[in-house]
Short mmCIF file of C-alpha atoms in Angstrom, two decimals:
data_model
loop_
_atom_site.label_atom_id
_atom_site.label_comp_id
_atom_site.label_asym_id
_atom_site.label_seq_id
_atom_site.Cartn_x
_atom_site.Cartn_y
_atom_site.Cartn_z
CA MET A 136 55.31 30.01 127.61
CA LYS A 137 55.63 33.70 126.70
CA ASP A 138 58.87 33.85 128.67
CA ILE A 139 60.26 30.87 126.77
CA TRP A 140 59.45 32.34 123.36
CA LYS A 141 60.96 35.66 124.36
CA ILE A 142 64.18 33.97 125.46
CA ILE A 143 64.33 31.92 122.24
CA LYS A 144 64.06 35.11 120.18
CA GLU A 145 66.84 36.69 122.24
CA LEU A 146 69.08 33.65 121.73
CA VAL A 147 68.57 33.66 117.96
CA LYS A 148 69.36 37.38 117.81
CA SER A 149 72.42 36.98 120.05
CA TRP A 150 73.83 33.85 118.39
CA PRO A 151 76.55 35.62 116.30
CA VAL A 152 77.82 37.40 119.42
CA VAL A 153 77.68 34.15 121.42
CA ARG A 154 79.95 32.47 118.87
CA ARG A 155 82.44 35.33 118.94
CA ILE A 156 82.58 35.38 122.75
CA ALA A 157 83.03 31.59 122.85
CA ARG A 158 85.90 31.81 120.34
CA TYR A 159 87.50 34.59 122.34
CA ASN A 160 87.20 32.62 125.59
CA ASN A 161 88.91 29.60 124.02
CA ASP A 162 91.70 31.71 122.55
CA GLN A 163 92.39 33.53 125.83
CA THR A 164 92.31 30.60 128.25
CA TYR A 165 95.86 29.35 127.63
CA ARG A 166 97.22 32.20 125.56
CA GLN A 167 100.16 32.78 127.91
CA ASN A 168 101.26 29.12 127.86
CA TYR A 169 103.80 27.81 125.37
CA LEU A 170 101.74 24.71 124.65
CA GLY A 171 98.50 26.66 124.33
CA ASP A 172 95.40 24.54 123.79
CA PHE A 173 97.28 21.37 124.77
CA TRP A 174 96.41 22.05 128.42
CA HIS A 175 92.76 22.46 127.49
CA PHE A 176 92.61 18.75 126.61
CA ALA A 177 95.37 17.29 128.78
CA ASP A 178 93.42 17.23 132.05
CA PRO A 179 90.33 15.31 130.83
CA ALA A 180 92.51 13.03 128.69
CA LEU A 181 94.62 12.15 131.73
CA GLN A 182 91.56 11.46 133.87
CA ILE A 183 90.05 9.25 131.18
CA GLY A 184 93.33 7.35 130.88
CA VAL A 185 93.51 6.77 134.65
CA MET A 186 89.91 5.54 134.79
CA ILE A 187 90.55 3.15 131.91
CA LEU A 188 93.55 1.70 133.72
CA MET A 189 91.63 1.42 137.00
CA PHE A 190 88.41 -0.11 135.73
CA ALA A 191 88.65 -1.41 132.17
CA VAL A 192 92.10 -3.00 132.28
CA ARG A 193 91.63 -4.34 135.79
CA GLY A 194 88.15 -5.70 135.17
CA GLY A 195 88.74 -6.87 131.63
CA GLY A 196 85.23 -5.97 130.57
CA ASP A 197 81.72 -6.61 131.83
CA ARG A 198 79.94 -9.59 130.33
CA SER A 199 76.54 -8.22 131.36
CA ASN A 200 77.06 -5.07 129.26
CA PRO A 201 75.37 -5.54 125.84
CA HIS A 202 77.20 -2.57 124.29
CA ALA A 203 80.76 -3.53 125.25
CA THR A 204 82.36 -6.91 124.52
CA GLY A 205 85.76 -7.69 125.98
CA LEU A 206 88.49 -5.29 127.04
CA ALA A 207 88.46 -3.16 123.87
CA GLY A 208 84.70 -2.75 124.07
CA TYR A 209 84.80 -1.77 127.73
CA ILE A 210 87.53 0.81 127.08
CA ALA A 211 85.44 2.43 124.33
CA TRP A 212 82.35 2.26 126.58
CA ILE A 213 84.14 4.08 129.43
CA ALA A 214 85.84 6.60 127.11
CA LEU A 215 82.59 7.63 125.41
CA GLY A 216 80.81 7.99 128.74
CA MET A 217 83.57 10.04 130.35
CA VAL A 218 84.00 12.38 127.37
CA THR A 219 80.27 13.10 127.44
CA TYR A 220 80.17 13.55 131.21
CA PHE A 221 83.23 15.81 131.39
CA PHE A 222 81.70 18.10 128.78
CA MET A 223 78.37 18.26 130.61
CA GLN A 224 80.01 18.71 134.01
CA SER A 225 82.21 21.57 132.84
CA ALA A 226 79.35 23.24 130.94
CA MET A 227 76.97 22.92 133.91
CA GLN A 228 79.50 24.25 136.40
CA LYS A 229 80.64 27.24 134.32
CA SER A 230 77.18 28.19 133.07
CA ALA A 231 75.82 28.17 136.62
CA LYS A 232 78.18 31.00 137.57
CA SER A 233 78.16 32.77 134.21
CA ILE A 234 75.63 35.51 134.96
CA GLN A 235 77.10 36.27 138.37
CA SER A 236 80.62 36.65 136.95
CA GLN A 237 79.84 38.44 133.67
CA VAL A 238 76.68 40.48 134.18
CA ASN A 239 78.60 43.71 134.89
CA MET A 240 80.56 43.57 131.66
CA LEU A 241 77.97 42.15 129.24
CA SER A 242 75.08 44.32 130.47
CA ARG A 243 76.96 47.35 129.14
CA MET A 244 77.05 45.74 125.68
CA LYS A 245 73.26 45.44 125.57
CA PHE A 246 73.81 41.69 125.35
CA SER A 247 70.92 39.39 126.25
CA LEU A 248 71.41 38.15 129.79
CA ALA A 249 69.64 34.93 128.83
CA ALA A 250 72.44 34.22 126.35
CA ILE A 251 75.25 34.46 128.92
CA PRO A 252 74.93 30.82 130.09
CA LEU A 253 74.83 29.75 126.44
CA THR A 254 78.26 31.28 125.81
CA GLU A 255 79.81 29.00 128.43
CA ILE A 256 78.20 25.90 126.93
CA VAL A 257 79.36 26.82 123.42
CA THR A 258 82.86 27.58 124.72
CA GLU A 259 83.19 23.99 125.95
CA LEU A 260 82.25 22.52 122.57
CA ARG A 261 85.78 22.78 121.14
CA ARG A 262 87.23 20.54 123.81
CA TYR A 263 84.25 18.21 123.58
CA PHE A 264 84.65 17.56 119.88
CA VAL A 265 88.39 16.92 120.22
CA MET A 266 87.82 14.49 123.09
CA LEU A 267 84.98 12.88 121.16
CA GLY A 268 87.42 12.27 118.33
CA MET A 269 89.65 10.42 120.80
CA ALA A 270 86.67 8.30 121.87
CA PHE A 271 85.95 7.46 118.23
CA PHE A 272 89.56 6.31 117.94
CA ALA A 273 88.88 3.86 120.79
CA ILE A 274 85.70 2.70 119.06
CA LEU A 275 87.71 1.75 115.97
CA PHE A 276 89.40 -1.00 117.98
CA MET A 277 85.99 -2.59 118.56
CA ASN A 278 85.54 -3.28 114.85
CA VAL A 279 82.26 -1.36 115.01
CA LYS A 280 81.28 -0.26 111.52
CA PRO A 281 79.35 2.97 110.87
CA SER A 282 75.63 2.32 110.50
CA ILE A 283 72.37 4.20 110.06
CA TYR A 284 72.06 4.18 113.85
CA TRP A 285 74.87 6.75 113.98
CA LEU A 286 72.42 9.36 112.73
CA GLN A 287 70.96 9.29 116.23
CA PHE A 288 74.09 11.09 117.40
CA PHE A 289 72.50 14.36 116.26
CA TYR A 290 69.32 13.64 118.24
CA TYR A 291 71.23 12.99 121.46
CA PHE A 292 73.53 15.96 120.85
CA ILE A 293 70.54 18.28 120.46
CA ALA A 294 68.90 16.71 123.53
CA MET A 295 72.08 17.26 125.53
CA PHE A 296 72.42 20.87 124.37
CA VAL A 297 68.79 21.75 125.14
CA PHE A 298 69.00 20.10 128.57
CA LEU A 299 72.22 21.94 129.45
CA TYR A 300 70.74 25.30 128.52
CA ALA A 301 67.44 24.65 130.32
CA LEU A 302 69.35 23.66 133.46
CA SER A 303 71.69 26.64 133.16
CA LEU A 304 68.77 29.07 133.11
CA VAL A 305 67.72 27.74 136.51
CA THR A 306 71.14 27.39 138.13
CA SER A 307 72.61 30.68 136.86
CA THR A 308 69.62 32.62 138.16
CA ILE A 309 69.60 30.89 141.55
CA THR A 310 73.38 31.43 141.89
CA VAL A 311 72.84 35.18 141.56
CA LEU A 312 70.02 35.17 144.09
CA VAL A 313 71.58 32.68 146.53
CA PRO A 314 75.40 32.56 146.10
CA ASP A 315 75.77 29.60 148.48
CA PHE A 316 73.79 27.49 146.04
CA TYR A 317 76.76 27.29 143.67
CA ASN A 318 79.01 25.59 146.23
CA ALA A 319 76.43 22.89 146.89
CA TYR A 320 75.79 22.49 143.16
CA ALA A 321 79.51 22.09 142.38
CA ALA A 322 79.80 19.45 145.11
CA VAL A 323 76.96 17.44 143.58
CA LEU A 324 78.60 17.61 140.15
CA ARG A 325 81.83 16.20 141.56
CA VAL A 326 80.06 12.98 142.54
CA GLY A 327 77.77 12.95 139.53
CA MET A 328 80.06 10.67 137.56
CA TRP A 329 79.43 7.85 140.01
CA ILE A 330 75.63 8.06 139.82
CA SER A 331 75.25 8.63 136.08
CA GLY A 332 76.39 5.26 134.77
CA VAL A 333 79.67 6.67 133.47
CA ILE A 334 81.93 3.94 134.84
CA ILE A 335 79.64 1.25 136.26
CA PRO A 336 76.52 0.11 134.36
CA VAL A 337 73.59 1.02 136.59
CA ASP A 338 71.48 -1.68 134.96
CA SER A 339 73.96 -4.36 135.97
CA PRO A 340 72.46 -7.39 137.78
CA SER A 341 74.64 -6.50 140.78
CA PHE A 342 72.64 -3.29 141.27
CA PRO A 343 69.48 -3.43 143.41
CA LEU A 344 66.50 -3.01 141.09
CA LEU A 345 65.02 -0.07 143.00
CA LEU A 346 68.34 1.82 143.04
CA SER A 347 68.86 1.10 139.35
CA ASN A 348 65.44 2.48 138.42
CA ILE A 349 66.05 5.64 140.47
CA LEU A 350 69.44 6.29 138.87
CA LYS A 351 67.95 5.86 135.39
CA LEU A 352 65.78 8.92 136.03
CA ASN A 353 68.94 11.04 135.88
CA PRO A 354 68.92 13.06 132.61
CA LEU A 355 72.71 12.66 132.41
CA TYR A 356 72.27 8.90 132.35
CA TYR A 357 69.74 9.21 129.51
CA ILE A 358 72.20 11.20 127.39
CA ILE A 359 75.30 9.14 128.16
CA GLU A 360 73.55 5.83 127.62
CA GLY A 361 71.93 7.21 124.47
CA PHE A 362 75.31 7.94 122.89
CA ARG A 363 76.49 4.46 123.82
CA GLU A 364 73.38 2.81 122.41
CA THR A 365 73.97 4.75 119.19
CA LEU A 366 77.70 4.35 118.55
CA LEU A 367 78.73 1.08 120.20
CA GLU A 368 77.80 -2.56 119.78
CA ASN A 369 74.18 -3.70 119.49
CA PRO A 370 72.72 -0.22 118.84
CA ILE A 371 69.03 0.47 119.38
CA TRP A 372 66.70 3.25 118.22
CA PHE A 373 65.92 5.97 120.75
CA TRP A 374 62.15 5.65 120.29
CA GLN A 375 62.20 2.06 121.51
CA ASN A 376 62.30 3.30 125.12
CA VAL A 377 59.18 5.45 125.28
CA THR A 378 59.21 5.81 129.07
CA ALA A 379 62.79 7.13 129.20
CA ASN A 380 62.05 9.63 126.42
CA LEU A 381 58.94 10.95 128.16
CA ILE A 382 60.74 11.31 131.51
CA PHE A 383 63.75 13.08 130.00
CA TRP A 384 61.80 15.58 127.90
CA GLY A 385 59.36 16.11 130.76
CA ILE A 386 62.27 17.15 132.97
CA VAL A 387 63.65 19.42 130.23
CA ILE A 388 60.29 21.16 129.73
CA ILE A 389 59.89 21.72 133.47
CA LEU A 390 63.41 23.20 133.67
CA LEU A 391 62.72 25.46 130.68
CA ILE A 392 59.45 26.76 132.12
CA LEU A 393 60.92 27.26 135.59
CA GLY A 394 64.19 28.73 134.32
CA ALA A 395 62.51 31.14 131.90
CA HIS A 396 60.06 32.30 134.58
CA ILE A 397 62.57 33.04 137.33
CA HIS A 398 65.10 34.50 134.88
CA MET A 399 62.63 36.96 133.39
CA ARG A 400 61.24 37.84 136.82
CA PHE A 401 64.58 38.67 138.46
CA ARG A 402 66.96 39.70 135.67
CA SER A 403 66.13 43.38 135.95
CA ARG A 404 67.47 43.14 139.52
CA PHE A 405 70.59 41.04 138.84
CA MET A 406 72.85 44.04 139.29
CA ASP A 407 71.44 44.57 142.79
CA PHE A 408 72.38 41.03 143.86
CA VAL A 409 75.87 40.89 142.34
#
């Protein structure tokens, strides 16, 4: 626990610098292109559009899905899930390699090494909020009116942010120690969309019960489904599913303890491994 508190103090102290680095990263990514930030959003928007055409329009909706009625509901359901997953996928992939790729430069600035993964997560927030706005536009076609349930958005956003950072502490450290780990990790993320309930409801009657219960243990599923249960039709309160909450936060705590421990143990030797 001492390692966790030390890292939290470092993050609070480094937060202003984290924001500046994230802003700089966003400004530099497509600076040489005439259309600038357009390309930052074009790729995920195109993928979301293709998935909607493939699954929502073709299927016409899923009657067994309580949070999506008809074609419009299914489009909003897919869009919200894909926006959330694309943000998490990009943040997880970039943060995993953040220390390995930036330790040489940022160590000279006396910048907290524990804050390096956080800069990559914060960098991705700009695209996330723009894409989330597009998803809200799709939700408007469902005739879903804002309700008190929408306040849960902040709970799930915080849960997502804490989970991403806890995971990044583990993966960024392991990537420095074992470079081959990153290739395997990136491969898993590429198929993650299909096992996180992004496109196909894992609680559908067509799913075997055992497989469905296993897939629901995925923290990404908890977050994606949480946003859907908050913003779409037939919303429910997050505390109604005690088991899912305990499993998710149990995983987050384990990742935080493990990540903080291995990060603090090896970070003085990061330069030797890079």
